[in-house]
Amino acid sequence: MRQLTIGNVTLENSYILAPMAGVTDLPFRLLCKEQGAGLLCMEMVSAKAVQYENRNTYALLKIHPDEMPVSLQLFGSEPDTISEVAKRLEELPFSILDINMGCPVPKIVKNGEGSALMLQPKLVEEIVTKTVKAIRKPVTVKIRKGFDDEHINAVEIAKIVEASGGAAVAVHGRTREQYYSGQADWDIIRKVKEAVSIPVIGNGDVTSPQKAEEMRRQTGCDGIMVGRGVQGNPWIFREFVQYEETGVIPKRPTAGEIRNMMLRHARMQMEEKGDHLGILEMRKHVAWYTTGLPNAAKLRNEINQTESYEELERLLTERIPDRYPERNQESGA
């Protein structure tokens, strides 16, 4: 099993859960950890919100002993704010601090944060330098290919991250303007890997163990970060590990396993966030979990009306058998 060392942190394997707002909350991270993820990235947190002691933001900072090691991700554009908040939070039990320079969401970009930082190399240098000096834990940065087709500068930014003391860089192979459309450019990950000596983590279009190995072969990257490929699919980490160890393509979970995971996920959500919010948040997860199952569209419509765990359990138990006939297993919604 390939280990991955980032600063003074050595991961059991090189498969990493990407930070995703509204997705990588505590319950989902715990499920991914059980399935074998080497590192879990938390939802991104606003440095300014922490500075102003926003109550909702502090809820995002909860870390469970069973999920470590975890990476805490801050976003912002002010070097002093980010570095000071990093220092304030360092007593929390995260292992790695990540700085978001890849988020494409308009309200983040409009504030000069997230992927907008890639347009300001000098500011990137100042942010990373000050944050590295402020804390003892490794500092990493998540970037994109560039802001748009006229600004493809992932290599330049990665070099700045390395020179400023960053311990690793994660590269998503799309520009900000692409969001998540089109195909991820793995060649830019290869170019970054060739340009720096710190670990490079590849991100974009990894949806199976075979894709993970293909990315590794094409780019030489040190780690694999998976985002949308893990939505409704925490088993992907188990499959990464099994495939690397045996070379055998693992079997996909049965319908019954998917159903049982959804119900367990729902119970964890409710325990963490309360009955009402927990069930509401499960609706999007159920949509992801049921992708590809027979009659999934109809089931999703019914799930979107549910307001209690009992209703959810009844629907999933009635609609999803332990196994579908083999020929239907790949049916679309």
XYZ file of C-alpha atoms in Angstrom:
333
model
C 0.000 0.000 0.000
C 1.445 3.368 -1.041
C 1.709 5.695 1.927
C 1.813 9.471 1.533
C 3.767 11.832 3.757
C 2.712 15.484 3.972
C 5.046 17.461 6.192
C 5.269 15.460 9.428
C 2.035 13.543 8.752
C 2.172 10.079 7.174
C -1.095 8.737 5.781
C -1.867 5.006 5.692
C -2.742 5.339 2.015
C -2.784 8.055 -0.615
C -6.551 8.281 -1.186
C -8.080 11.542 0.010
C -11.648 12.760 0.456
C -11.912 16.202 -1.180
C -13.360 19.093 0.817
C -16.929 19.747 -0.374
C -19.255 22.303 1.192
C -22.496 20.686 2.282
C -21.126 17.186 1.674
C -18.039 16.389 3.745
C -19.661 16.968 7.106
C -18.839 14.821 10.128
C -21.243 11.902 9.440
C -20.111 11.491 5.841
C -16.430 11.773 6.784
C -16.840 8.995 9.342
C -18.426 6.727 6.707
C -15.548 7.413 4.301
C -13.001 6.730 7.040
C -14.618 3.352 7.763
C -14.294 2.516 4.073
C -10.561 3.224 4.139
C -9.925 6.883 3.212
C -6.337 7.880 4.013
C -7.175 11.537 4.710
C -10.484 13.328 5.222
C -10.890 16.978 4.251
C -13.492 18.960 6.170
C -15.934 21.440 4.656
C -14.278 24.759 3.872
C -14.462 27.328 6.660
C -14.377 31.097 6.300
C -11.390 32.584 8.119
C -13.352 35.798 8.651
C -16.312 33.918 10.102
C -14.011 32.239 12.619
C -12.467 35.617 13.436
C -15.933 37.015 14.197
C -16.862 33.860 16.122
C -19.813 32.939 13.941
C -21.748 30.192 15.720
C -22.687 28.266 12.558
C -19.065 28.254 11.455
C -17.893 26.748 14.732
C -20.267 23.826 14.153
C -18.226 23.006 11.020
C -15.059 22.672 13.102
C -16.160 19.595 15.051
C -13.727 16.689 14.736
C -14.342 13.137 15.971
C -11.474 11.005 17.334
C -12.399 8.153 14.965
C -11.891 10.198 11.788
C -8.299 11.330 12.173
C -6.216 12.289 10.328
C -8.254 15.191 8.983
C -7.425 18.319 7.011
C -9.103 21.577 8.028
C -9.637 23.939 5.091
C -9.788 27.716 5.433
C -10.809 30.186 2.755
C -10.232 33.917 2.644
C -8.060 36.513 0.932
C -6.396 38.408 3.780
C -3.004 36.965 4.781
C -3.148 38.286 8.350
C -6.662 36.989 8.937
C -5.936 33.510 7.555
C -2.655 33.128 9.450
C -4.089 34.443 12.728
C -7.143 32.198 12.500
C -4.930 29.224 11.652
C -2.928 29.924 14.810
C -6.112 30.265 16.875
C -7.460 26.939 15.593
C -4.216 24.987 15.838
C -5.190 23.463 19.181
C -8.016 21.562 17.420
C -7.114 17.942 16.573
C -6.711 18.362 12.807
C -3.447 17.147 11.274
C -3.129 19.394 8.205
C -4.295 22.923 7.397
C -5.391 23.495 3.804
C -5.965 26.847 2.104
C -8.697 26.965 -0.524
C -7.576 28.514 -3.798
C -9.864 26.471 -6.026
C -13.497 27.145 -5.112
C -15.389 28.365 -8.232
C -18.604 29.564 -6.512
C -19.476 33.124 -7.657
C -19.966 34.662 -4.196
C -16.555 33.321 -3.103
C -14.803 34.453 -6.287
C -16.494 37.859 -6.155
C -14.837 38.430 -2.774
C -11.422 37.652 -4.254
C -11.339 34.299 -2.453
C -11.147 30.688 -3.626
C -10.001 30.346 -7.250
C -9.820 34.149 -7.647
C -6.559 33.988 -5.672
C -4.899 32.263 -8.623
C -5.052 35.623 -10.409
C -2.858 37.146 -7.677
C 0.405 35.198 -7.322
C 1.960 37.759 -4.940
C -1.012 37.463 -2.611
C -0.757 33.661 -2.751
C 2.871 33.942 -1.677
C 1.996 36.213 1.243
C -0.891 34.039 2.441
C 1.109 30.801 2.378
C 4.270 32.343 3.874
C 2.433 33.932 6.811
C 0.323 30.851 7.521
C 3.311 28.501 7.429
C 5.132 30.742 9.903
C 2.075 31.003 12.178
C 1.540 27.285 12.872
C 3.539 24.104 13.367
C 1.184 21.843 11.408
C 1.713 21.267 7.666
C 0.052 23.788 5.350
C -1.264 22.633 1.979
C -3.049 24.453 -0.837
C -5.813 23.314 -3.194
C -5.733 24.961 -6.609
C -7.182 24.572 -10.095
C -5.628 24.422 -13.545
C -6.063 28.198 -13.678
C -8.783 30.805 -13.541
C -9.718 30.594 -17.231
C -8.130 29.579 -20.528
C -6.155 32.839 -20.629
C -4.707 32.224 -17.168
C -3.429 28.630 -16.993
C -0.949 29.075 -14.163
C -1.178 26.018 -11.899
C 2.560 25.386 -12.331
C 3.455 28.956 -11.334
C 1.173 28.874 -8.294
C 2.447 25.440 -7.215
C 6.030 26.696 -7.356
C 5.041 29.667 -5.182
C 3.350 27.331 -2.694
C 6.502 25.214 -2.481
C 8.844 28.212 -2.160
C 6.611 29.685 0.549
C 6.823 26.559 2.704
C 3.706 24.686 1.622
C 3.872 20.959 2.362
C 1.761 19.757 -0.598
C -0.495 21.008 -3.367
C -3.734 19.494 -4.699
C -4.534 20.252 -8.332
C -8.002 20.050 -9.877
C -7.593 19.679 -13.635
C -10.239 22.270 -14.596
C -10.227 26.062 -14.726
C -12.563 28.126 -12.583
C -14.578 29.023 -15.683
C -15.177 25.331 -16.372
C -16.593 24.712 -12.895
C -17.118 20.930 -13.147
C -17.991 20.739 -16.850
C -16.005 19.104 -19.604
C -13.118 16.772 -18.958
C -10.452 17.324 -16.314
C -7.014 18.007 -17.789
C -4.719 15.503 -16.126
C -1.760 16.808 -18.137
C -1.644 19.953 -15.991
C -1.291 17.705 -12.925
C 1.681 16.015 -14.614
C 3.257 19.407 -15.356
C 2.871 20.493 -11.733
C 4.361 17.199 -10.538
C 7.375 17.718 -12.784
C 7.829 21.304 -11.551
C 7.845 20.843 -7.763
C 9.305 18.426 -5.237
C 6.517 18.615 -2.627
C 3.735 16.008 -2.911
C 1.203 16.670 -5.671
C -2.348 15.391 -5.225
C -4.387 14.879 -8.381
C -8.088 15.729 -8.486
C -10.749 15.501 -11.187
C -12.779 12.733 -12.861
C -11.622 9.884 -10.609
C -14.728 7.715 -10.356
C -13.265 4.203 -9.988
C -10.108 2.369 -8.871
C -9.108 1.969 -12.507
C -9.389 5.730 -13.046
C -7.259 6.346 -9.963
C -4.487 4.121 -11.310
C -4.814 5.719 -14.740
C -4.381 9.186 -13.224
C -1.352 7.992 -11.284
C 0.237 6.538 -14.425
C -0.444 9.598 -16.569
C 0.582 12.236 -14.042
C 2.969 10.645 -11.545
C 0.927 12.274 -8.768
C 1.607 11.268 -5.179
C -2.000 11.163 -4.008
C -5.514 10.882 -5.401
C -8.252 13.250 -4.222
C -11.834 12.296 -4.989
C -14.789 14.690 -4.854
C -17.933 14.074 -6.879
C -16.931 10.422 -7.371
C -17.544 9.764 -3.667
C -20.972 11.399 -3.467
C -23.355 8.594 -2.530
C -20.383 6.273 -2.885
C -18.195 6.024 0.243
C -17.306 2.473 -0.880
C -14.956 3.957 -3.487
C -12.211 4.161 -0.844
C -12.561 0.467 -0.032
C -12.337 -0.242 -3.744
C -9.227 1.939 -4.199
C -7.435 0.035 -1.454
C -8.546 -3.422 -2.634
C -7.588 -2.704 -6.232
C -4.154 -1.406 -5.273
C -3.504 -4.428 -3.048
C -4.859 -7.157 -5.344
C -5.166 -5.763 -8.877
C -8.678 -7.246 -8.956
C -11.595 -4.937 -9.801
C -13.790 -4.996 -6.666
C -17.485 -5.786 -6.837
C -19.823 -2.839 -6.473
C -22.056 -2.793 -3.376
C -25.354 -4.643 -3.625
C -28.663 -2.809 -3.562
C -29.107 -4.000 0.016
C -25.738 -2.554 1.057
C -26.668 0.763 -0.551
C -30.022 0.799 1.234
C -28.471 -0.022 4.602
C -25.775 2.621 4.169
C -28.412 5.265 3.376
C -30.348 4.401 6.525
C -27.232 4.433 8.682
C -26.142 7.732 7.138
C -29.590 9.163 7.909
C -29.385 8.081 11.551
C -25.951 9.674 11.873
C -27.164 12.902 10.247
C -30.113 13.100 12.631
C -27.948 12.421 15.649
C -25.528 15.153 14.606
C -27.961 17.791 13.288
C -31.338 16.983 14.775
C -34.246 15.033 13.293
C -35.637 17.706 10.969
C -32.420 19.048 9.442
C -30.884 15.570 9.352
C -33.698 14.205 7.169
C -33.741 17.281 4.935
C -29.995 16.992 4.311
C -30.323 13.293 3.505
C -32.460 14.059 0.458
C -29.473 15.114 -1.670
C -27.430 12.166 -0.393
C -30.225 9.729 -1.297
C -30.272 11.203 -4.822
C -26.562 10.382 -5.135
C -26.783 6.953 -3.481
C -29.615 5.819 -5.760
C -28.081 6.947 -9.062
C -28.088 3.956 -11.392
C -30.639 1.925 -9.446
C -33.881 0.913 -11.221
C -36.721 3.434 -10.877
C -34.391 5.833 -9.070
C -36.089 8.982 -10.384
C -39.457 7.940 -8.948
C -37.856 6.962 -5.643
C -36.071 10.309 -5.391
C -39.360 12.161 -5.901
C -40.912 10.188 -3.068
C -37.895 10.697 -0.799
C -38.125 14.456 -1.335
C -41.512 14.384 0.402
C -40.305 12.496 3.475
C -40.017 14.316 6.771
C -39.183 11.523 9.210
C -36.769 8.629 9.545
C -39.698 6.190 9.711
C -40.977 7.357 6.315
C -37.483 7.133 4.827
C -36.951 3.640 6.215
C -40.323 2.431 4.946
C -39.744 3.797 1.446
C -36.218 2.430 1.101
C -37.194 -0.961 2.507
C -40.182 -1.236 0.137
C -38.417 0.044 -2.989
C -34.931 -1.428 -2.689
C -34.514 -5.209 -2.392
C -31.349 -6.871 -1.132
C -30.399 -7.601 -4.738
C -31.724 -6.716 -8.155
C -31.557 -9.312 -10.938
C -28.023 -9.241 -12.313
C -29.057 -7.863 -15.702
C -30.678 -4.824 -14.072
C -27.806 -3.904 -11.811
C -26.484 -1.262 -14.203
C -29.905 0.192 -15.058
C -30.145 3.960 -15.147
C -32.695 6.151 -13.469
